[in-house]
Short mmCIF file of C-alpha atoms and ligand atoms in Angstrom, two decimals:
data_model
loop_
_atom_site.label_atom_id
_atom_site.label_comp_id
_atom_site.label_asym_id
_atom_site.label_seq_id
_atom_site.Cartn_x
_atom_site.Cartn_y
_atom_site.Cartn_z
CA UNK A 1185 33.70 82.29 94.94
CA UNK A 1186 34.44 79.08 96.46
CA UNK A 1187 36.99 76.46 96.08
CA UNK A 1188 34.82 73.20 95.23
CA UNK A 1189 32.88 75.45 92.65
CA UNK A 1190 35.74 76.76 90.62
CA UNK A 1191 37.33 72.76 91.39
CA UNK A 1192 33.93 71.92 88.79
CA UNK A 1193 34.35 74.35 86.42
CA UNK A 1194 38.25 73.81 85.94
CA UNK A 1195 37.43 70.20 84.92
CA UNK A 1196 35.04 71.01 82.55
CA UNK A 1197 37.08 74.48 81.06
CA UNK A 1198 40.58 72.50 81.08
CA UNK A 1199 42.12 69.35 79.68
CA UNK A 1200 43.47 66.75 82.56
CA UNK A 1201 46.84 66.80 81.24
CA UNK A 1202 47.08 70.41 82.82
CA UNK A 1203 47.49 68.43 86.09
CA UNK A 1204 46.54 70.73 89.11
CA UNK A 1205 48.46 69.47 93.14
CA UNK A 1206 45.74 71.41 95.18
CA UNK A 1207 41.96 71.76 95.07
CA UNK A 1208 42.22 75.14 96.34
CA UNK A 1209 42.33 78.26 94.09
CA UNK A 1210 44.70 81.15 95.23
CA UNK A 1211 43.61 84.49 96.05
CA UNK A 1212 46.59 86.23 97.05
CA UNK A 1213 49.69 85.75 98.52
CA UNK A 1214 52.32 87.75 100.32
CA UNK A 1215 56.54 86.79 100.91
CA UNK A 1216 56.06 83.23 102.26
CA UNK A 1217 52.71 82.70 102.59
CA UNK A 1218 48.52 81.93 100.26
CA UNK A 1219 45.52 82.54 100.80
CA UNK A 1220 42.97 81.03 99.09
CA UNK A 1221 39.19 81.81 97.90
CA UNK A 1222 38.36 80.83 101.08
CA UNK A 1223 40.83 82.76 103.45
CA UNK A 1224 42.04 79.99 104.40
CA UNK A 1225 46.25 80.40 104.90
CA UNK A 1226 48.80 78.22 103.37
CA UNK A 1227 53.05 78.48 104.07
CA UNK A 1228 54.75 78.21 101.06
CA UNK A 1229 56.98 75.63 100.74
CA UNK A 1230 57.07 75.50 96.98
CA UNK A 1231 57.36 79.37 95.81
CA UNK A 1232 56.03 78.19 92.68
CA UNK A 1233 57.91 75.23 91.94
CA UNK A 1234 61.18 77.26 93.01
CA UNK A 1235 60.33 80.68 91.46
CA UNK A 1236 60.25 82.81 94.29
CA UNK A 1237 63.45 83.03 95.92
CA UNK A 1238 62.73 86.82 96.58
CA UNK A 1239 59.34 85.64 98.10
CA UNK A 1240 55.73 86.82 96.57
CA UNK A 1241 55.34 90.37 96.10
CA UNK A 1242 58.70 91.73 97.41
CA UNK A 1243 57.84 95.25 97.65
CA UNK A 1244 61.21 95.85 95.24
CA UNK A 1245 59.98 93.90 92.61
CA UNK A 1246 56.53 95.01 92.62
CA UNK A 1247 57.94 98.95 92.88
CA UNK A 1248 60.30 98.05 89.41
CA UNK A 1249 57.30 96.83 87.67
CA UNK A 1250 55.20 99.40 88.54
CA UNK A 1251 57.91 102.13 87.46
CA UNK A 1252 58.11 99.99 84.09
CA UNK A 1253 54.46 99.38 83.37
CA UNK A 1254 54.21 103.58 83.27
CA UNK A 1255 56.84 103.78 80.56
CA UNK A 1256 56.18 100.37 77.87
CA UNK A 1257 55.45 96.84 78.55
CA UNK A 1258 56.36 95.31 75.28
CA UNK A 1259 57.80 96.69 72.05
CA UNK A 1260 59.86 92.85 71.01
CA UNK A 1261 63.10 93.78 72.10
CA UNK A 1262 64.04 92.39 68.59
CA UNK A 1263 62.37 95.12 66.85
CA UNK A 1264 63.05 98.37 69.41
CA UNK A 1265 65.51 97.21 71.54
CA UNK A 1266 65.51 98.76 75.00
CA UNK A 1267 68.32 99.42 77.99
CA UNK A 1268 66.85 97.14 80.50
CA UNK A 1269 67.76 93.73 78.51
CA UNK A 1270 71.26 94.58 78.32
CA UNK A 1271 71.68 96.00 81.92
CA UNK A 1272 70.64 92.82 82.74
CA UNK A 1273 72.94 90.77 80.23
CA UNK A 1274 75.49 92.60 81.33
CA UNK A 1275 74.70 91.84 85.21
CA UNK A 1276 74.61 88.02 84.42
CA UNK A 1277 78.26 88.43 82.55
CA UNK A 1278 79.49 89.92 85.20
CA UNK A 1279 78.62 87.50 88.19
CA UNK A 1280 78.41 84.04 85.50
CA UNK A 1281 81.23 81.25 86.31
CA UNK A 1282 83.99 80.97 84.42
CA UNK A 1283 86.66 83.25 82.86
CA UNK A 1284 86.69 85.27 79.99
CA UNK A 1285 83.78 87.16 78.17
CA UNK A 1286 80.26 86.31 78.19
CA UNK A 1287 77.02 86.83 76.30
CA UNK A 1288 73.41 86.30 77.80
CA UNK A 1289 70.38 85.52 75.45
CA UNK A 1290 66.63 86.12 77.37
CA UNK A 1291 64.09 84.17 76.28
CA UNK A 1292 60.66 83.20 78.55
CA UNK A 1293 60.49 79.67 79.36
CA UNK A 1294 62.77 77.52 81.15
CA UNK A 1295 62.69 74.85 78.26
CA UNK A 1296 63.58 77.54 75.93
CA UNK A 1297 66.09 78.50 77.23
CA UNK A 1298 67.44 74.29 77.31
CA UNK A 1299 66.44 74.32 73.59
CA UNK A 1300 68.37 77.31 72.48
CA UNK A 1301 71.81 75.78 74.15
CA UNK A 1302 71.38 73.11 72.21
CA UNK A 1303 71.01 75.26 68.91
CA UNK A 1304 73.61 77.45 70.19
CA UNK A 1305 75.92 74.11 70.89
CA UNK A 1306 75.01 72.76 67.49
CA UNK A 1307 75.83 76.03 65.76
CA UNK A 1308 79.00 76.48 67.72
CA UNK A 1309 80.35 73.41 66.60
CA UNK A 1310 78.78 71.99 63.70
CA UNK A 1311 77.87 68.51 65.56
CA UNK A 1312 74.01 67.24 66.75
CA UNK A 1313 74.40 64.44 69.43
CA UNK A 1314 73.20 65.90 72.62
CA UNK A 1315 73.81 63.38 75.91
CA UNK A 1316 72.08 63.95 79.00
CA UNK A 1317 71.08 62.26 82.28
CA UNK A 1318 68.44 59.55 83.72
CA UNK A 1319 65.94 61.32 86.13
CA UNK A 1320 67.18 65.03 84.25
CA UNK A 1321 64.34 67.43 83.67
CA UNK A 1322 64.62 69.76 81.06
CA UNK A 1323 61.09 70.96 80.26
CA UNK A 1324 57.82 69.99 77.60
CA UNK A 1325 59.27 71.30 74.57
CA UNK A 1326 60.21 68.62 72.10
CA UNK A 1327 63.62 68.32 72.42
CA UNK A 1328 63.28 69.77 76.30
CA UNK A 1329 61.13 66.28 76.32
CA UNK A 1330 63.75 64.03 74.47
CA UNK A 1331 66.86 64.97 77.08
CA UNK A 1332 64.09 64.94 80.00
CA UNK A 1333 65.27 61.18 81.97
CA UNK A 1334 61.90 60.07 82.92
CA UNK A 1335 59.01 58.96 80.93
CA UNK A 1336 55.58 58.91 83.18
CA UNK A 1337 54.08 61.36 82.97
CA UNK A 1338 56.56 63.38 81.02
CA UNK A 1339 57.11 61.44 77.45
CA UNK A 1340 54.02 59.29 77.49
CA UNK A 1341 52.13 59.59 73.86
CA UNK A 1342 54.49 62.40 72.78
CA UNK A 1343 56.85 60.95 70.21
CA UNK A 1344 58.75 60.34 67.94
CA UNK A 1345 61.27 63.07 70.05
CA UNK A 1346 64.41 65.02 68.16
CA UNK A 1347 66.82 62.27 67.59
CA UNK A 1348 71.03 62.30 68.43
CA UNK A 1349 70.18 62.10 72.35
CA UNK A 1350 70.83 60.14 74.29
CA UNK A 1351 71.25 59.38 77.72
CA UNK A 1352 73.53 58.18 80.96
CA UNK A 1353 72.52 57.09 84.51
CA UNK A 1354 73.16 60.03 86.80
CA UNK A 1355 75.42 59.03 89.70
CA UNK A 1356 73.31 58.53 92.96
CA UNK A 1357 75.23 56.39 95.82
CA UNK A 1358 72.18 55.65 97.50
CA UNK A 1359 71.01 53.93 94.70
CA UNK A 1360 73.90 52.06 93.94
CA UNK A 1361 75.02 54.17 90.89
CA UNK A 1362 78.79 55.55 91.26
CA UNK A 1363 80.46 58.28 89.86
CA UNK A 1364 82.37 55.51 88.27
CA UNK A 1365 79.48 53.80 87.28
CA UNK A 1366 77.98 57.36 85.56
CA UNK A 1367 81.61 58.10 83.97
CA UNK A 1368 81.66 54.09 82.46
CA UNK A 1369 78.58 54.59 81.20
CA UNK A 1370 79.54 57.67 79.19
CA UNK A 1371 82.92 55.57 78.01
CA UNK A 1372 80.60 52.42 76.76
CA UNK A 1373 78.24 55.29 75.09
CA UNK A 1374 80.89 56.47 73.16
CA UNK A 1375 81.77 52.87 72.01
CA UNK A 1376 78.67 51.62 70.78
CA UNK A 1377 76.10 54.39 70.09
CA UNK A 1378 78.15 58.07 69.48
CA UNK A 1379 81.68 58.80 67.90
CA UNK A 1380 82.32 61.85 70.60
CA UNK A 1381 83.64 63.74 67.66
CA UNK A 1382 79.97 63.87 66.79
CA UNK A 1383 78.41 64.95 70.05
CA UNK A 1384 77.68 68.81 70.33
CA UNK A 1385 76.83 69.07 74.66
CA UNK A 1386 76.57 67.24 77.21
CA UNK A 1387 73.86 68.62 79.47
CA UNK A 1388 73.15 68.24 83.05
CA UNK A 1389 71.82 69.91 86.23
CA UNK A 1390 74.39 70.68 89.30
CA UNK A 1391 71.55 69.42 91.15
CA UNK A 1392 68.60 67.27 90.05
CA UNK A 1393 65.29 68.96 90.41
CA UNK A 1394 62.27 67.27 89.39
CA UNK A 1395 64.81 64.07 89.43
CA UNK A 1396 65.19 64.00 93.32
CA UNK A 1397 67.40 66.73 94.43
CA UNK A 1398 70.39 64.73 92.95
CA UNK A 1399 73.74 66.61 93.96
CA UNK A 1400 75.98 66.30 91.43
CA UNK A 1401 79.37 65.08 92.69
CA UNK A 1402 82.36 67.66 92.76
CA UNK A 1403 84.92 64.61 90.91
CA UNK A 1404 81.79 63.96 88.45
CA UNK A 1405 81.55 67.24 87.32
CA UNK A 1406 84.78 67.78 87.00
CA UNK A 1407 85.28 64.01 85.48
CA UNK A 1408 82.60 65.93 82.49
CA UNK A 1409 84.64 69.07 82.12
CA UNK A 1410 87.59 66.99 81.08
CA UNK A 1411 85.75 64.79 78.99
CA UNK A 1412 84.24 67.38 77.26
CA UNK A 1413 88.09 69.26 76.97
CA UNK A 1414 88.66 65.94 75.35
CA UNK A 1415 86.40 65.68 72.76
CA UNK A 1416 85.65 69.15 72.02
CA UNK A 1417 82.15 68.64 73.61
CA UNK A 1418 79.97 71.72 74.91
CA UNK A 1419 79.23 71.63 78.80
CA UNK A 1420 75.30 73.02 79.22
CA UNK A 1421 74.55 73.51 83.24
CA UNK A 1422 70.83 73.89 83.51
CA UNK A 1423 70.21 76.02 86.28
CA UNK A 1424 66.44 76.56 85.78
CA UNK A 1425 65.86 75.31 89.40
CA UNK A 1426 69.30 75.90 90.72
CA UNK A 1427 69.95 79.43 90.17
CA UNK A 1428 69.51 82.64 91.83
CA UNK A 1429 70.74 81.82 95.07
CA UNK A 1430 68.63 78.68 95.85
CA UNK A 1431 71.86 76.53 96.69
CA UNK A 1432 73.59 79.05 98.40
CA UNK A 1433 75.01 80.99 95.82
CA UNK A 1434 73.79 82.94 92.88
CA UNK A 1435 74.37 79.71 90.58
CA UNK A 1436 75.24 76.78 92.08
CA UNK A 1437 78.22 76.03 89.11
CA UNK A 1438 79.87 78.13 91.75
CA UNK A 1439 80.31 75.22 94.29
CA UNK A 1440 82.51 73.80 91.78
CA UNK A 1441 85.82 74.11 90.43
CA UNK A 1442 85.01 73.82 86.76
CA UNK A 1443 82.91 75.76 84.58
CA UNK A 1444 80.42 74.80 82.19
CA UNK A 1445 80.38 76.49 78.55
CA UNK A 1446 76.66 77.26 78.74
CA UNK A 1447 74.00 77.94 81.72
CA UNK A 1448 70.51 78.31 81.61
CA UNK A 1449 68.34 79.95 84.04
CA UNK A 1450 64.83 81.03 84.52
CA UNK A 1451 62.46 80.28 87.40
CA UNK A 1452 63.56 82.84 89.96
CA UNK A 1453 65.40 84.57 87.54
CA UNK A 1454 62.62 87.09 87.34
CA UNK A 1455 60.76 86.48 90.57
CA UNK A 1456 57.69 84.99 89.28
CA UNK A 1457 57.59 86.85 86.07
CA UNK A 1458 58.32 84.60 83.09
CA UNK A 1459 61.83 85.19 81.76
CA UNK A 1460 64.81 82.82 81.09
CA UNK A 1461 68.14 83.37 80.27
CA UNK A 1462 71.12 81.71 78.81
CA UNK A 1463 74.95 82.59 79.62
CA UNK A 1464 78.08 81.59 78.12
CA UNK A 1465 80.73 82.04 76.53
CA UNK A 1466 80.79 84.70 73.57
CA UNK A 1467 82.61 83.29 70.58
CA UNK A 1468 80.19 80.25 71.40
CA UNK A 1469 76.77 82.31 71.87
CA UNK A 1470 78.02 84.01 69.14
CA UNK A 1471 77.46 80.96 66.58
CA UNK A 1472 73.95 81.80 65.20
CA UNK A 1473 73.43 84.13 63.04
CA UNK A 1474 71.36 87.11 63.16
CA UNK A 1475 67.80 86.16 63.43
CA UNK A 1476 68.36 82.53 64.66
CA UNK A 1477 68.35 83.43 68.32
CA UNK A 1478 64.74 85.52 70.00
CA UNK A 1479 60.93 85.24 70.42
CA UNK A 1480 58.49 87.53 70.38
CA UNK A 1481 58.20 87.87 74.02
CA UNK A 1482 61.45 87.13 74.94
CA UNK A 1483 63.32 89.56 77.37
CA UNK A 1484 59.78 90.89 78.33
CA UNK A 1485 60.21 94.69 79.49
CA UNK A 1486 58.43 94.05 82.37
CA UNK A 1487 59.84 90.53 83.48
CA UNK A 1488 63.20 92.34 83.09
CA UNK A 1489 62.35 95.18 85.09
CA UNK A 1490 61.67 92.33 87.57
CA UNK A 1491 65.22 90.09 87.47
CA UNK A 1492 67.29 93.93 88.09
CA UNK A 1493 65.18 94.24 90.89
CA UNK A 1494 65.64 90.24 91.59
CA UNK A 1495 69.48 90.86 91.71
CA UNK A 1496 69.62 94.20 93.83
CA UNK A 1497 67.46 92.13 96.13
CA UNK A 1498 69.34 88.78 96.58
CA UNK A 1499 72.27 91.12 97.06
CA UNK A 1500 71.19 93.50 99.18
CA UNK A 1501 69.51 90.92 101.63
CA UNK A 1502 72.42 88.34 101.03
CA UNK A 1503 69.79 86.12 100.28
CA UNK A 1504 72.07 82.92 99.35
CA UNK A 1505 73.68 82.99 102.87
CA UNK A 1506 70.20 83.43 104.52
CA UNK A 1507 69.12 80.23 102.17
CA UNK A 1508 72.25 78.01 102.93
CA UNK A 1509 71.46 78.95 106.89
CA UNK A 1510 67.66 78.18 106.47
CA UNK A 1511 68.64 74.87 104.55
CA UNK A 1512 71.15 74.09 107.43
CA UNK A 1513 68.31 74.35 109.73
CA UNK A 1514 65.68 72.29 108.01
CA UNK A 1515 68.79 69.56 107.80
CA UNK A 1516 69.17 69.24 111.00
CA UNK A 1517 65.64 69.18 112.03
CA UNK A 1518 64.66 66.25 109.66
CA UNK A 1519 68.05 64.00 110.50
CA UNK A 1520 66.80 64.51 114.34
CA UNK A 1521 63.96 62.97 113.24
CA UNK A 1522 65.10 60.21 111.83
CA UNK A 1523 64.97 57.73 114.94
CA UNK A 1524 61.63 58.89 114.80
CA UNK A 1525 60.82 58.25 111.43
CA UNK A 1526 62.13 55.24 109.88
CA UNK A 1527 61.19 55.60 106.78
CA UNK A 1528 63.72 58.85 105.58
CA UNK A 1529 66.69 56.98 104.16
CA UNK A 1530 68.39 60.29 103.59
CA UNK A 1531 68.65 64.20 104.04
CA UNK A 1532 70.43 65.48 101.24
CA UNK A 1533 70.37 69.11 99.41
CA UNK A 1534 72.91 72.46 98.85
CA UNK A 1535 72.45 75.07 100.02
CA UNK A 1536 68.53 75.66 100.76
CA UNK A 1537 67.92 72.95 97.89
CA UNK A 1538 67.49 70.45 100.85
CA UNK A 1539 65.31 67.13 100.11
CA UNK A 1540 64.82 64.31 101.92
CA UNK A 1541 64.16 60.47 101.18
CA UNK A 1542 61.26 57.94 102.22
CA UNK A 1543 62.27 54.55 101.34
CA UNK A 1544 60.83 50.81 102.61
CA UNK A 1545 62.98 48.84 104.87
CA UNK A 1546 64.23 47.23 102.28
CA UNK A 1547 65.54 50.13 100.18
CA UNK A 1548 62.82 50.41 98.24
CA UNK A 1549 61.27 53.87 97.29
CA UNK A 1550 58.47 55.04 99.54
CA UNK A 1551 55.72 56.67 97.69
CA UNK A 1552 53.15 56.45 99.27
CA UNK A 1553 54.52 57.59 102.54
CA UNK A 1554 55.86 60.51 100.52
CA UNK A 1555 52.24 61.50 98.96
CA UNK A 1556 50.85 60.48 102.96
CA UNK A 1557 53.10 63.55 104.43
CA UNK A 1558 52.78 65.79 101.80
CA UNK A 1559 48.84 65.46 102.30
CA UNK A 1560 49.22 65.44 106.14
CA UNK A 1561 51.06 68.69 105.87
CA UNK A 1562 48.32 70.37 103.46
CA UNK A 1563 45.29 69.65 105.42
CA UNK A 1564 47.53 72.08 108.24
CA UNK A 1565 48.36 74.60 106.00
CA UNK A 1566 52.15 73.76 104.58
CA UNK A 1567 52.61 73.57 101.23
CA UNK A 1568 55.38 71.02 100.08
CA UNK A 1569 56.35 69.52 96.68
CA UNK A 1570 57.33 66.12 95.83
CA UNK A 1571 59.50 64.81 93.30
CA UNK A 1572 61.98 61.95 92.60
CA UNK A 1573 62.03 59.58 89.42
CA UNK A 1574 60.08 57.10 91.88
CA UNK A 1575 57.77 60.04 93.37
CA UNK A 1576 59.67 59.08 96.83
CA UNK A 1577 61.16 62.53 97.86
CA UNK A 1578 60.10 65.61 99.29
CA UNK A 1579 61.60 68.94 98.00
CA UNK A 1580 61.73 72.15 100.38
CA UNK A 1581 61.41 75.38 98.02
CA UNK A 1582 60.87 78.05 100.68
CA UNK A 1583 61.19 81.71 99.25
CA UNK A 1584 64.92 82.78 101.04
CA UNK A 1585 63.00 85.74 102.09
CA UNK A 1586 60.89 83.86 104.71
CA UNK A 1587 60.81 85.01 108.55
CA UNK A 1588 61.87 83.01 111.08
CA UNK A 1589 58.49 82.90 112.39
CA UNK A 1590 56.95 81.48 109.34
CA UNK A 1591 59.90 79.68 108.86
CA UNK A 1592 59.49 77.58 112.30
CA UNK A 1593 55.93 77.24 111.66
CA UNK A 1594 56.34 75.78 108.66
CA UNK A 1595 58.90 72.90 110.04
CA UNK A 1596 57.32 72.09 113.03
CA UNK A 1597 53.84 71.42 110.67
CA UNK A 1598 56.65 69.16 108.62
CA UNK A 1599 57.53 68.09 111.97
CA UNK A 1600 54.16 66.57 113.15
CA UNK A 1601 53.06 65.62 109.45
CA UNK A 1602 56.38 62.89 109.49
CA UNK A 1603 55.62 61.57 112.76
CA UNK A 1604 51.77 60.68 111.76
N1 PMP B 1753 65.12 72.66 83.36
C1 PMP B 1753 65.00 72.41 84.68
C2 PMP B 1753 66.21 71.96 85.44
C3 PMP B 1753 63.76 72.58 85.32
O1 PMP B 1753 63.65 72.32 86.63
C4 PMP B 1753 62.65 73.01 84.57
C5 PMP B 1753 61.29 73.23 85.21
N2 PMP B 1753 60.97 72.45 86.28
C6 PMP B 1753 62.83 73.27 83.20
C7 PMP B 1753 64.07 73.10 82.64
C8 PMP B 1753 61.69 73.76 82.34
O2 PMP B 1753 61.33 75.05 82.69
P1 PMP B 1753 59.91 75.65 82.22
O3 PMP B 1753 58.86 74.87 82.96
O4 PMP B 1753 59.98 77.09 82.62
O5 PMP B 1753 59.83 75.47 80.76
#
């Protein structure tokens, strides 16, 4: 097998709009690091767009799904339930933000688990507006495509989308867009488009993902809480790309002094085994009746076997602190740069969500530098993922299991990639 030969048959076997980043076709891969087809070895910088905080194959997970596939790997837990999906629910409960009891819901996709919150917030309080954020990603599902904040490539040809959303800039200060300007926004949305008495959640992400590694503000989310207090309006954190230790903490709500009604999570939830989850609290997951909530796959046996095995891991390795440190690291290595390389405008993240910014010198996004380094870095082996609502940012996704080794490797590639 050989990369350009499988590259040929892809195109003709699969439709464009499954876009594929590399021309290379994976192999096999081990904690931080790909092989391809070819042998040739990549560093992982994007863990499956943020899926592998435990790294691939850590020998835990792979030992929990091996003990599982000997005993069932599917029966719908909706038909014969089994102990797994509620060790887990009752794991997330435990460790979940906020006071007071909980309930956790699995389902398999990230933007299932964004459209159940909203069903659960419409249930919960009889009301349909939904308000979200520009540059917010929330997944390809319909209504995960009518809250997402950016349209190309995302929303192009795929309407008419769910209606009663509706959305508010997302405060960035290097953009010119204020906490202030966010929270005014919200105000004048409530004058002229939405009586707040009619708007079920407000949804947002404690840090952007896809939108550019956006961190939320502390008096903006808090700003949110009380507006929601206010109006009787559910508060949905989507953690997809936030949780499970990727900001420092097992969900980054945590860095915050408020806590939202509703969280969902997936990604490294399960380690690279599909599974997502939603949290929150129980008289409001409770709102649906029997029946309204579930999938047949959801709260795979197997992919829960893998998120127990997740948790023991990020707990037993302290895997958040080890992130935060690894972010700290890649922090200050890219603002040393910057005399270097004029064209970051700014090294932002929480946590090991670190990002940084190429911009023109006159404030203007930089794509094209952004797709230059990202290829630089490729043709020497380090994988990296861009992402931004102008394409202008580079994302760091290592798994938090990484070696220093690798680790180094990987940034001084980075290193030598941003100086050309
Ligand atoms: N919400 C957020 C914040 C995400 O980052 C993503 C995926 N990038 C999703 C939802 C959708 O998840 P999935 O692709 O698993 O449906």
């Amino acid at each position: 097998m050989n990369n350009q030969l499988l590259e040929q048959r892809r195109q003709q076997a699969t439709p464009r709009g499954v876009g594929v980043m590399c021309d290379f076709y994976a192999e096999r891969a081990d904690n931080a690091e790909i092989w391809d087809v070819e042998g040739k070895r990549y560093i992982d910088f994007a863990a499956g767009i943020a899926v592998l905080n435990t790294g691939h194959r850590h020998p835990r997970l792979v030992q929990a799904m091996q003990q599982q596939l000997e005993k069932f790997t599917h029966t719908a837990y909706q038909i014969v339930p089994y102990a797994g999906y509620v060790e887990l629910a009752e794991a997330i409960n435990q460790r979940a933000p906020g006071a007071g009891q909980k309930k956790t819901a699995f389902f398999t996709t990230g933007a299932e688990a964004v459209e159940n919150a909203v069903k659960i917030a419409r249930a919960a309080t009889g009301r349909s507006g939904v308000i979200a954020f520009s540059g917010a990603f929330h997944g390809r599902t319909m209504m995960g495509m009518a809250l997402t904040g950016k349209v190309v490539p995302y929303k192009v040809g795929f309407g008419p989308f769910p209606g009663e959303v509706f959305h508010v800039p997302f405060p960035q200060a290097l953009h010119g867009v204020s906490v202030e300007d966010s929270l005014q926004a919200l105000a004048q949305l409530f004058k002229c488009d939405i009586d707040p008495r009619r708007v079920a959640a407000i949804i947002f992400e404690p840090v952007q993902g896809e939108g550019g590694f956006n961190v939320a503000p502390a008096a903006f989310v808090e700003a949110l809480r009380a507006i929601c207090d206010e109006h009787g309006i559910l508060l949905i954190a989507d953690e997809v790309q936030t949780g499970f230790g990727r900001t420092g903490k097992l969900f980054a709500m945590e860095h915050y002094r408020v806590a939202p009604d509703l969280i969902t999570m997936a990604k490294s939830l399960a380690g690279g085994m599909p599974l997502s989850g939603l949290v929150g609290r129980a008289e409001v997951m409770d709102a649906p009746a029997p029946g309204g909530l579930g999938g047949t796959y959801a709260g795979n046996p197997l992919a829960v076997a893998s998120a127990l095995a997740v948790l023991e891991v990020l707990e037993a390795e302290d895997l958040p602190a080890r992130g935060a440190a690894l972010g700290r690291r890649l922090m200050d290595r890219l603002e040393a740069l910057k005399p270097r390389v004029p064209q970051i405008a700014q090294v932002r993240g929480l946590g090991a969500m670190v990002a940084v910014e190429f911009c023109n010198p006159d404030g203007s996004p930089d794509a094209a530098f952004t797709r230059e380094v990202q290829a630089r870095a490729l043709a020497q082996g380090l994988l990296l993922l861009s992402c931004g609502v102008h394409g202008n940012v580079i994302r760091f996704l290592f798994p938090l299991t990484i070696g220093d080794a690798v680790f180094e490797q990987g940034i001084d590639i980075l290193a030598a990639a941003l100086c050309g």
